[in-house]
PDB file of C-alpha atoms in Angstrom:
ATOM      1  CA  SER A   1     -10.642 -12.599  16.909  1.00 45.00           C
ATOM      2  CA  VAL A   2      -9.870  -9.691  14.578  1.00 47.00           C
ATOM      3  CA  ASP A   3      -9.210  -7.473  17.616  1.00 52.00           C
ATOM      4  CA  ARG A   4      -6.034  -9.366  18.462  1.00 55.00           C
ATOM      5  CA  PHE A   5      -4.504  -7.940  15.281  1.00 53.00           C
ATOM      6  CA  MET A   6      -6.014  -4.462  15.483  1.00 56.00           C
ATOM      7  CA  ASP A   7      -4.875  -3.986  19.096  1.00 63.00           C
ATOM      8  CA  GLY A   8      -1.948  -6.398  19.181  1.00 78.00           C
ATOM      9  CA  ILE A   9       1.816  -6.300  19.416  1.00 84.00           C
ATOM     10  CA  GLN A  10       4.158  -8.780  17.793  1.00 88.00           C
ATOM     11  CA  CYS A  11       6.105 -11.411  19.643  1.00 86.00           C
ATOM     12  CA  THR A  12       9.712 -10.317  20.194  1.00 83.00           C
ATOM     13  CA  SER A  13      10.887 -13.929  20.041  1.00 87.00           C
ATOM     14  CA  CYS A  14       9.449 -15.310  16.799  1.00 86.00           C
ATOM     15  CA  LYS A  15       8.578 -11.868  15.315  1.00 83.00           C
ATOM     16  CA  ASN A  16       5.566 -13.465  13.719  1.00 82.00           C
ATOM     17  CA  GLY A  17       2.874 -14.248  16.253  1.00 83.00           C
ATOM     18  CA  VAL A  18       0.710 -11.756  18.116  1.00 84.00           C
ATOM     19  CA  MET A  19       0.719 -11.568  21.906  1.00 82.00           C
ATOM     20  CA  ILE A  20      -2.663 -12.735  23.218  1.00 78.00           C
ATOM     21  CA  PHE A  21      -4.167 -11.690  26.520  1.00 71.00           C
ATOM     22  CA  GLU A  22      -7.722 -12.962  26.723  1.00 59.00           C
ATOM     23  CA  GLU A  23      -8.724 -10.932  29.773  1.00 51.00           C
ATOM     24  CA  THR A  24      -8.429  -7.658  27.842  1.00 46.00           C
ATOM     25  CA  LYS A  25     -11.639  -8.631  26.081  1.00 43.00           C
ATOM     26  CA  GLU A  26     -13.423  -7.351  29.180  1.00 44.00           C
ATOM     27  CA  VAL A  27     -12.013  -3.831  28.783  1.00 46.00           C
ATOM     28  CA  GLN A  28     -14.538  -1.684  26.925  1.00 47.00           C
ATOM     29  CA  ASP A  29     -12.173   1.144  25.930  1.00 53.00           C
ATOM     30  CA  ILE A  30      -8.732   0.008  24.737  1.00 52.00           C
ATOM     31  CA  ASN A  31      -7.416   3.603  24.951  1.00 57.00           C
ATOM     32  CA  GLU A  32      -8.375   3.725  28.616  1.00 56.00           C
ATOM     33  CA  LEU A  33      -6.403   0.547  29.163  1.00 53.00           C
ATOM     34  CA  MET A  34      -3.367   1.893  27.332  1.00 52.00           C
ATOM     35  CA  THR A  35      -3.240   5.242  29.120  1.00 53.00           C
ATOM     36  CA  ASP A  36      -4.196   4.114  32.584  1.00 55.00           C
ATOM     37  CA  ILE A  37      -2.751   0.871  33.922  1.00 49.00           C
ATOM     38  CA  SER A  38      -5.174   1.098  36.852  1.00 56.00           C
ATOM     39  CA  ALA A  39      -7.929   0.154  34.394  1.00 54.00           C
ATOM     40  CA  LEU A  40      -6.638  -3.388  34.806  1.00 53.00           C
ATOM     41  CA  ASP A  41      -8.078  -5.377  37.668  1.00 53.00           C
ATOM     42  CA  LYS A  42      -5.722  -6.281  40.472  1.00 58.00           C
ATOM     43  CA  GLU A  43      -6.286  -9.906  39.610  1.00 53.00           C
ATOM     44  CA  ILE A  44      -4.975  -9.304  36.090  1.00 61.00           C
ATOM     45  CA  GLN A  45      -1.762  -7.579  37.168  1.00 69.00           C
ATOM     46  CA  GLY A  46       1.083 -10.069  37.393  1.00 73.00           C
ATOM     47  CA  LYS A  47      -0.352 -12.215  34.602  1.00 79.00           C
ATOM     48  CA  TYR A  48       1.206 -12.830  31.210  1.00 84.00           C
ATOM     49  CA  ALA A  49       0.264 -12.417  27.575  1.00 83.00           C
ATOM     50  CA  GLU A  50       1.265 -15.412  25.438  1.00 87.00           C
ATOM     51  CA  CYS A  51       2.329 -15.604  21.814  1.00 86.00           C
ATOM     52  CA  GLU A  52      -0.140 -17.344  19.537  1.00 84.00           C
ATOM     53  CA  SER A  53       2.696 -18.941  17.517  1.00 87.00           C
ATOM     54  CA  CYS A  54       5.440 -19.846  19.999  1.00 90.00           C
ATOM     55  CA  PRO A  55       5.893 -20.446  23.768  1.00 90.00           C
ATOM     56  CA  ALA A  56       7.072 -16.866  24.441  1.00 89.00           C
ATOM     57  CA  LYS A  57       5.178 -14.730  26.936  1.00 88.00           C
ATOM     58  CA  ILE A  58       5.357 -11.193  28.353  1.00 86.00           C
ATOM     59  CA  GLU A  59       4.028  -9.558  31.507  1.00 85.00           C
ATOM     60  CA  VAL A  60       0.795  -7.739  30.758  1.00 81.00           C
ATOM     61  CA  THR A  61       2.096  -4.584  32.443  1.00 78.00           C
ATOM     62  CA  LYS A  62       5.048  -4.548  29.995  1.00 82.00           C
ATOM     63  CA  LEU A  63       2.686  -5.129  27.093  1.00 82.00           C
ATOM     64  CA  VAL A  64       0.664  -2.114  28.173  1.00 79.00           C
ATOM     65  CA  ASP A  65       3.843  -0.028  28.497  1.00 83.00           C
ATOM     66  CA  VAL A  66       4.745  -0.833  24.890  1.00 86.00           C
ATOM     67  CA  LEU A  67       1.323   0.133  23.617  1.00 84.00           C
ATOM     68  CA  LYS A  68       1.259   3.242  25.784  1.00 86.00           C
ATOM     69  CA  ALA A  69       4.569   4.407  24.268  1.00 91.00           C
ATOM     70  CA  ALA A  70       3.203   3.804  20.771  1.00 92.00           C
ATOM     71  CA  ILE A  71       0.042   5.782  21.480  1.00 91.00           C
ATOM     72  CA  THR A  72       2.099   8.656  22.939  1.00 93.00           C
ATOM     73  CA  ASP A  73       4.320   8.862  19.832  1.00 96.00           C
ATOM     74  CA  TYR A  74       1.280   8.621  17.577  1.00 95.00           C
ATOM     75  CA  GLY A  75      -0.372  11.478  19.455  1.00 95.00           C
ATOM     76  CA  VAL A  76       2.733  13.689  19.261  1.00 96.00           C
ATOM     77  CA  ALA A  77       2.858  13.309  15.467  1.00 97.00           C
ATOM     78  CA  HIS A  78      -0.789  14.285  15.117  1.00 96.00           C
ATOM     79  CA  GLN A  79      -0.322  17.289  17.371  1.00 97.00           C
ATOM     80  CA  THR A  80       2.484  18.413  15.055  1.00 97.00           C
ATOM     81  CA  LEU A  81       0.192  18.113  12.051  1.00 97.00           C
ATOM     82  CA  GLN A  82      -2.519  20.069  13.841  1.00 97.00           C
ATOM     83  CA  LYS A  83      -0.009  22.906  14.222  1.00 97.00           C
ATOM     84  CA  GLY A  84       0.371  22.914  10.430  1.00 96.00           C
ATOM     85  CA  ASP A  85       3.922  21.529  10.297  1.00 97.00           C
ATOM     86  CA  LEU A  86       3.542  18.931   7.537  1.00 97.00           C
ATOM     87  CA  ASP A  87       7.267  18.248   7.113  1.00 97.00           C
ATOM     88  CA  GLN A  88       7.875  17.478  10.781  1.00 98.00           C
ATOM     89  CA  GLY A  89       4.586  15.630  11.117  1.00 98.00           C
ATOM     90  CA  ARG A  90       5.429  13.433   8.145  1.00 98.00           C
ATOM     91  CA  TYR A  91       8.877  12.762   9.597  1.00 98.00           C
ATOM     92  CA  GLN A  92       7.374  11.728  12.936  1.00 98.00           C
ATOM     93  CA  LEU A  93       4.801   9.451  11.302  1.00 98.00           C
ATOM     94  CA  GLU A  94       7.404   7.749   9.114  1.00 98.00           C
ATOM     95  CA  LYS A  95       9.603   7.339  12.190  1.00 98.00           C
ATOM     96  CA  PHE A  96       6.605   5.754  13.942  1.00 98.00           C
ATOM     97  CA  ILE A  97       6.541   3.099  11.200  1.00 97.00           C
ATOM     98  CA  LYS A  98      10.293   2.516  11.514  1.00 97.00           C
ATOM     99  CA  ASP A  99      10.092   2.255  15.313  1.00 96.00           C
ATOM    100  CA  TYR A 100       6.994   0.093  15.650  1.00 95.00           C
ATOM    101  CA  GLU A 101       6.556  -1.843  12.397  1.00 94.00           C
ATOM    102  CA  ASP A 102      10.061  -2.260  10.997  1.00 94.00           C
ATOM    103  CA  LYS A 103      11.302  -3.310  14.430  1.00 92.00           C
ATOM    104  CA  HIS A 104       8.425  -5.802  14.797  1.00 90.00           C
ATOM    105  CA  ILE A 105       6.878  -4.146  17.850  1.00 91.00           C
ATOM    106  CA  LEU A 106       3.276  -3.747  16.681  1.00 91.00           C
ATOM    107  CA  SER A 107       1.322  -6.140  14.509  1.00 87.00           C
ATOM    108  CA  PRO A 108       1.293  -4.832  10.900  1.00 89.00           C
ATOM    109  CA  TYR A 109      -2.490  -4.744  11.211  1.00 88.00           C
ATOM    110  CA  ASN A 110      -2.475  -2.766  14.452  1.00 88.00           C
ATOM    111  CA  ALA A 111      -5.008   0.057  14.198  1.00 88.00           C
ATOM    112  CA  TYR A 112      -2.413   2.698  15.059  1.00 92.00           C
ATOM    113  CA  LEU A 113      -0.152   1.563  12.221  1.00 94.00           C
ATOM    114  CA  VAL A 114      -3.022   1.430   9.739  1.00 93.00           C
ATOM    115  CA  ASN A 115      -4.153   4.916  10.782  1.00 95.00           C
ATOM    116  CA  THR A 116      -0.567   6.150  10.442  1.00 97.00           C
ATOM    117  CA  TYR A 117      -0.494   4.985   6.821  1.00 98.00           C
ATOM    118  CA  ILE A 118      -3.858   6.663   6.193  1.00 97.00           C
ATOM    119  CA  THR A 119      -2.564   9.953   7.577  1.00 97.00           C
ATOM    120  CA  LEU A 120       0.706   9.682   5.645  1.00 98.00           C
ATOM    121  CA  MET A 121      -1.231   9.045   2.447  1.00 97.00           C
ATOM    122  CA  ARG A 122      -3.097  12.325   2.900  1.00 97.00           C
ATOM    123  CA  VAL A 123      -0.091  14.339   4.103  1.00 98.00           C
ATOM    124  CA  CYS A 124       2.113  13.216   1.203  1.00 97.00           C
ATOM    125  CA  SER A 125      -0.656  14.035  -1.244  1.00 96.00           C
ATOM    126  CA  GLN A 126      -0.934  17.531   0.234  1.00 96.00           C
ATOM    127  CA  MET A 127       2.832  17.961  -0.013  1.00 97.00           C
ATOM    128  CA  GLY A 128       2.889  16.887  -3.654  1.00 95.00           C
ATOM    129  CA  ALA A 129       4.786  13.660  -2.912  1.00 97.00           C
ATOM    130  CA  VAL A 130       2.312  11.696  -5.038  1.00 96.00           C
ATOM    131  CA  ASP A 131       4.453   8.612  -5.648  1.00 96.00           C
ATOM    132  CA  ARG A 132       4.840   8.154  -1.896  1.00 97.00           C
ATOM    133  CA  ALA A 133       1.127   8.845  -1.331  1.00 98.00           C
ATOM    134  CA  ILE A 134       0.315   6.106  -3.847  1.00 98.00           C
ATOM    135  CA  ARG A 135       2.561   3.695  -1.980  1.00 97.00           C
ATOM    136  CA  TYR A 136       0.921   4.452   1.365  1.00 98.00           C
ATOM    137  CA  ASN A 137      -2.571   4.252  -0.150  1.00 98.00           C
ATOM    138  CA  GLY A 138      -1.749   0.775  -1.441  1.00 97.00           C
ATOM    139  CA  VAL A 139      -0.571  -0.294   2.019  1.00 97.00           C
ATOM    140  CA  VAL A 140      -3.831   0.922   3.580  1.00 96.00           C
ATOM    141  CA  ILE A 141      -5.882  -1.190   1.163  1.00 95.00           C
ATOM    142  CA  GLN A 142      -3.651  -4.211   1.665  1.00 93.00           C
ATOM    143  CA  ARG A 143      -3.947  -3.974   5.443  1.00 91.00           C
ATOM    144  CA  LEU A 144      -7.717  -3.515   5.464  1.00 90.00           C
ATOM    145  CA  GLU A 145      -8.182  -6.446   3.096  1.00 89.00           C
ATOM    146  CA  GLY A 146      -5.491  -8.556   4.753  1.00 82.00           C
ATOM    147  CA  ILE A 147      -7.493  -9.726   7.757  1.00 73.00           C
ATOM    148  CA  GLU A 148     -10.559 -11.794   7.030  1.00 67.00           C
ATOM    149  CA  GLY A 149     -13.508 -10.270   8.834  1.00 64.00           C
ATOM    150  CA  ALA A 150     -11.834  -6.933   9.608  1.00 68.00           C
ATOM    151  CA  VAL A 151     -13.988  -5.024   7.126  1.00 77.00           C
ATOM    152  CA  PRO A 152     -16.481  -6.188   4.460  1.00 78.00           C
ATOM    153  CA  SER A 153     -15.443  -5.933   0.798  1.00 74.00           C
ATOM    154  CA  ASN A 154     -18.029  -3.190   0.281  1.00 82.00           C
ATOM    155  CA  TYR A 155     -16.947  -1.185   3.339  1.00 89.00           C
ATOM    156  CA  PRO A 156     -17.461   2.466   2.240  1.00 93.00           C
ATOM    157  CA  ARG A 157     -14.079   3.743   3.433  1.00 94.00           C
ATOM    158  CA  LEU A 158     -12.250   0.866   1.754  1.00 94.00           C
ATOM    159  CA  VAL A 159     -14.083   1.583  -1.493  1.00 96.00           C
ATOM    160  CA  GLU A 160     -13.052   5.244  -1.325  1.00 96.00           C
ATOM    161  CA  TYR A 161      -9.429   4.240  -0.738  1.00 97.00           C
ATOM    162  CA  HIS A 162      -9.655   2.331  -4.026  1.00 97.00           C
ATOM    163  CA  MET A 163     -11.031   5.489  -5.648  1.00 97.00           C
ATOM    164  CA  SER A 164      -8.250   7.705  -4.288  1.00 97.00           C
ATOM    165  CA  LEU A 165      -5.597   5.191  -5.370  1.00 98.00           C
ATOM    166  CA  GLY A 166      -7.062   4.989  -8.868  1.00 97.00           C
ATOM    167  CA  ASP A 167      -7.266   8.768  -9.136  1.00 97.00           C
ATOM    168  CA  MET A 168      -3.650   9.340  -8.084  1.00 97.00           C
ATOM    169  CA  CYS A 169      -2.335   6.525 -10.285  1.00 97.00           C
ATOM    170  CA  LEU A 170      -4.181   7.735 -13.384  1.00 96.00           C
ATOM    171  CA  LYS A 171      -3.035  11.339 -12.952  1.00 95.00           C
ATOM    172  CA  GLN A 172       0.530  10.290 -12.231  1.00 95.00           C
ATOM    173  CA  ALA A 173       0.588   7.957 -15.249  1.00 95.00           C
ATOM    174  CA  LYS A 174      -0.494  10.793 -17.558  1.00 93.00           C
ATOM    175  CA  LYS A 175       2.153  13.027 -16.020  1.00 92.00           C
ATOM    176  CA  LYS A 176       4.913  10.449 -16.536  1.00 89.00           C
ATOM    177  CA  ALA A 177       3.800   9.230 -19.982  1.00 87.00           C
ATOM    178  CA  SER A 178       6.282  11.513 -21.759  1.00 87.00           C
ATOM    179  CA  ASN A 179       9.188   9.766 -20.026  1.00 86.00           C
ATOM    180  CA  ARG A 180      10.234   7.204 -22.650  1.00 83.00           C
ATOM    181  CA  THR A 181      13.108   5.690 -20.723  1.00 88.00           C
ATOM    182  CA  PRO A 182      12.720   2.010 -19.757  1.00 88.00           C
ATOM    183  CA  LEU A 183      12.049   3.039 -16.130  1.00 89.00           C
ATOM    184  CA  GLY A 184       9.594   5.714 -17.225  1.00 88.00           C
ATOM    185  CA  ARG A 185       7.667   3.300 -19.445  1.00 91.00           C
ATOM    186  CA  SER A 186       7.581   0.684 -16.698  1.00 91.00           C
ATOM    187  CA  THR A 187       6.299   3.193 -14.123  1.00 93.00           C
ATOM    188  CA  THR A 188       3.626   4.578 -16.448  1.00 93.00           C
ATOM    189  CA  ARG A 189       2.399   1.107 -17.364  1.00 94.00           C
ATOM    190  CA  LYS A 190       2.341   0.093 -13.693  1.00 95.00           C
ATOM    191  CA  TYR A 191       0.312   3.147 -12.666  1.00 96.00           C
ATOM    192  CA  LEU A 192      -2.169   2.687 -15.512  1.00 96.00           C
ATOM    193  CA  SER A 193      -2.632  -0.951 -14.513  1.00 96.00           C
ATOM    194  CA  GLU A 194      -3.149   0.006 -10.847  1.00 97.00           C
ATOM    195  CA  ALA A 195      -5.598   2.745 -11.827  1.00 97.00           C
ATOM    196  CA  LYS A 196      -7.625   0.280 -13.891  1.00 97.00           C
ATOM    197  CA  THR A 197      -7.719  -2.300 -11.092  1.00 97.00           C
ATOM    198  CA  SER A 198      -8.536   0.267  -8.390  1.00 97.00           C
ATOM    199  CA  PHE A 199     -11.364   1.947 -10.311  1.00 97.00           C
ATOM    200  CA  GLU A 200     -12.861  -1.447 -11.126  1.00 97.00           C
ATOM    201  CA  ALA A 201     -12.868  -2.370  -7.417  1.00 96.00           C
ATOM    202  CA  ALA A 202     -14.370   1.023  -6.561  1.00 96.00           C
ATOM    203  CA  TYR A 203     -17.082   0.605  -9.190  1.00 97.00           C
ATOM    204  CA  LYS A 204     -18.056  -2.812  -7.853  1.00 95.00           C
ATOM    205  CA  GLY A 205     -18.083  -1.542  -4.275  1.00 95.00           C
ATOM    206  CA  ARG A 206     -20.079   1.594  -5.036  1.00 96.00           C
ATOM    207  CA  SER A 207     -22.568  -0.445  -7.074  1.00 96.00           C
ATOM    208  CA  VAL A 208     -23.300  -2.562  -4.012  1.00 95.00           C
ATOM    209  CA  ILE A 209     -23.409   0.388  -1.593  1.00 95.00           C
ATOM    210  CA  TYR A 210     -25.223   3.015  -3.650  1.00 95.00           C
ATOM    211  CA  GLY A 211     -26.757   1.068  -6.540  1.00 96.00           C
ATOM    212  CA  GLU A 212     -25.351   0.167  -9.947  1.00 95.00           C
ATOM    213  CA  ASN A 213     -26.890   3.218 -11.647  1.00 96.00           C
ATOM    214  CA  SER A 214     -26.142   5.700  -8.864  1.00 97.00           C
ATOM    215  CA  PRO A 215     -24.047   8.786  -9.750  1.00 97.00           C
ATOM    216  CA  ARG A 216     -21.183   7.597  -7.542  1.00 97.00           C
ATOM    217  CA  ALA A 217     -21.105   4.157  -9.138  1.00 97.00           C
ATOM    218  CA  LEU A 218     -21.337   5.577 -12.668  1.00 97.00           C
ATOM    219  CA  ASP A 219     -18.518   8.014 -11.913  1.00 97.00           C
ATOM    220  CA  ALA A 220     -16.296   5.113 -10.842  1.00 97.00           C
ATOM    221  CA  LYS A 221     -17.306   3.176 -13.960  1.00 97.00           C
ATOM    222  CA  ARG A 222     -16.433   6.147 -16.194  1.00 97.00           C
ATOM    223  CA  LEU A 223     -12.983   6.418 -14.626  1.00 97.00           C
ATOM    224  CA  PHE A 224     -12.487   2.654 -14.919  1.00 97.00           C
ATOM    225  CA  GLU A 225     -13.265   2.820 -18.645  1.00 97.00           C
ATOM    226  CA  GLU A 226     -10.922   5.791 -19.042  1.00 96.00           C
ATOM    227  CA  ALA A 227      -8.081   4.011 -17.254  1.00 96.00           C
ATOM    228  CA  LYS A 228      -8.632   0.852 -19.295  1.00 96.00           C
ATOM    229  CA  LYS A 229      -8.598   2.868 -22.536  1.00 95.00           C
ATOM    230  CA  GLU A 230      -5.419   4.696 -21.514  1.00 93.00           C
ATOM    231  CA  PHE A 231      -3.731   1.419 -20.546  1.00 93.00           C
ATOM    232  CA  ASN A 232      -4.597  -0.297 -23.838  1.00 93.00           C
ATOM    233  CA  ALA A 233      -3.567   2.720 -25.925  1.00 91.00           C
ATOM    234  CA  TYR A 234      -0.254   3.021 -24.103  1.00 89.00           C
ATOM    235  CA  ALA A 235       0.496  -0.688 -24.538  1.00 86.00           C
ATOM    236  CA  LYS A 236      -0.351  -0.581 -28.274  1.00 87.00           C
ATOM    237  CA  SER A 237       1.843   2.465 -28.866  1.00 82.00           C
ATOM    238  CA  PHE A 238       4.883   0.421 -27.881  1.00 72.00           C
ATOM    239  CA  GLU A 239       3.768  -2.663 -29.801  1.00 68.00           C
ATOM    240  CA  LYS A 240       3.828  -0.569 -33.010  1.00 58.00           C
ATOM    241  CA  LYS A 241       7.323   0.693 -32.231  1.00 58.00           C
ATOM    242  CA  VAL A 242       8.600  -2.837 -31.680  1.00 54.00           C
ATOM    243  CA  LYS A 243       7.181  -3.941 -35.069  1.00 53.00           C
ATOM    244  CA  LYS A 244       8.783  -0.978 -36.843  1.00 55.00           C
ATOM    245  CA  GLN A 245      12.134  -1.721 -35.255  1.00 56.00           C
ATOM    246  CA  THR A 246      12.085  -5.418 -36.210  1.00 53.00           C
ATOM    247  CA  ALA A 247      10.944  -4.816 -39.818  1.00 48.00           C
ATOM    248  CA  PRO A 248      14.254  -3.286 -41.100  1.00 53.00           C
ATOM    249  CA  ALA A 249      16.215  -6.059 -39.419  1.00 50.00           C
ATOM    250  CA  ALA A 250      14.080  -8.690 -41.156  1.00 49.00           C
ATOM    251  CA  ALA A 251      14.517  -6.962 -44.543  1.00 48.00           C
ATOM    252  CA  ALA A 252      18.283  -6.789 -44.098  1.00 49.00           C
ATOM    253  CA  ALA A 253      18.594 -10.552 -43.626  1.00 50.00           C
ATOM    254  CA  PRO A 254      17.771 -11.569 -47.279  1.00 52.00           C
ATOM    255  CA  ALA A 255      20.062  -8.820 -48.578  1.00 49.00           C
ATOM    256  CA  ALA A 256      22.922 -10.144 -46.484  1.00 48.00           C
ATOM    257  CA  ALA A 257      22.238 -13.684 -47.687  1.00 48.00           C
ATOM    258  CA  ALA A 258      22.241 -12.529 -51.322  1.00 47.00           C
ATOM    259  CA  ALA A 259      25.547 -10.725 -50.877  1.00 47.00           C
ATOM    260  CA  ALA A 260      27.247 -13.835 -49.501  1.00 47.00           C
ATOM    261  CA  PRO A 261      27.556 -15.756 -52.862  1.00 49.00           C
ATOM    262  CA  VAL A 262      28.914 -12.611 -54.582  1.00 42.00           C
ATOM    263  CA  ALA A 263      31.603 -12.242 -51.945  1.00 45.00           C
ATOM    264  CA  THR A 264      32.507 -15.937 -52.306  1.00 46.00           C
ATOM    265  CA  THR A 265      32.807 -15.653 -56.099  1.00 47.00           C
ATOM    266  CA  GLN A 266      35.048 -12.593 -55.815  1.00 48.00           C
ATOM    267  CA  ALA A 267      37.306 -14.421 -53.349  1.00 44.00           C
ATOM    268  CA  GLN A 268      37.586 -17.411 -55.700  1.00 47.00           C
ATOM    269  CA  GLU A 269      38.518 -15.139 -58.659  1.00 47.00           C
ATOM    270  CA  GLN A 270      41.235 -13.459 -56.598  1.00 49.00           C
ATOM    271  CA  THR A 271      42.640 -16.870 -55.620  1.00 45.00           C
ATOM    272  CA  SER A 272      42.743 -18.007 -59.280  1.00 46.00           C
ATOM    273  CA  ALA A 273      44.539 -14.809 -60.384  1.00 43.00           C
ATOM    274  CA  SER A 274      47.165 -15.282 -57.706  1.00 45.00           C
ATOM    275  CA  ALA A 275      47.828 -18.816 -58.828  1.00 42.00           C
TER     276      ALA A 275
END
């Protein structure tokens, strides 16, 4: 089921499969299970969770310890943010990703990891680290869309993540448009393309949720058209420059060819004089 990803940890052996423990389906509150081992029946203690992809297995009590540690670290980071310390809170959340995703402890689709990316997206936006916020926003969308059946395509929160991604990308593209270096042009073009794609997805989603002619859907459509116009205009501006740069080179070619016979004739005359 989808829950095995949202609540799961990765196998430490193959670093690919998710550890499965069927009996946990009977636990109504996963947080209760993670914070209180006594929530497990005595019959369950001493049993093992097995990897879905390889023969590896782990004691359920150890599995719970891993998840309990993750939930504790997650909670500490959010407490820091509640105190208003964005810098430290961001550091703790990014460390959470390094400790539990980069080291293949939690499934990439684990709810705590997904929620960490959501929080980081908002924190980085507040701090003015827009490029990083865009990156985290993209991860959130990828994770929510990555598991079939996790959320429907017209899930309201997913649609709004497309809107926020489009909004940040469009604003950042306009801000970076004056940077004419190869990297600057590439970044601007990339952001305009992402803005166009994100607003289109948001428009389709809002049309289903609120109606095609609803204010929210029409707002997304307007921004989609704006992003598309900006993308096309930006692309054409560089097409014109390329044509202007190649035109002088093309005109110089016939001139060079015409000069060649003259140079040959002069060389022949000098040879004759010497003889």
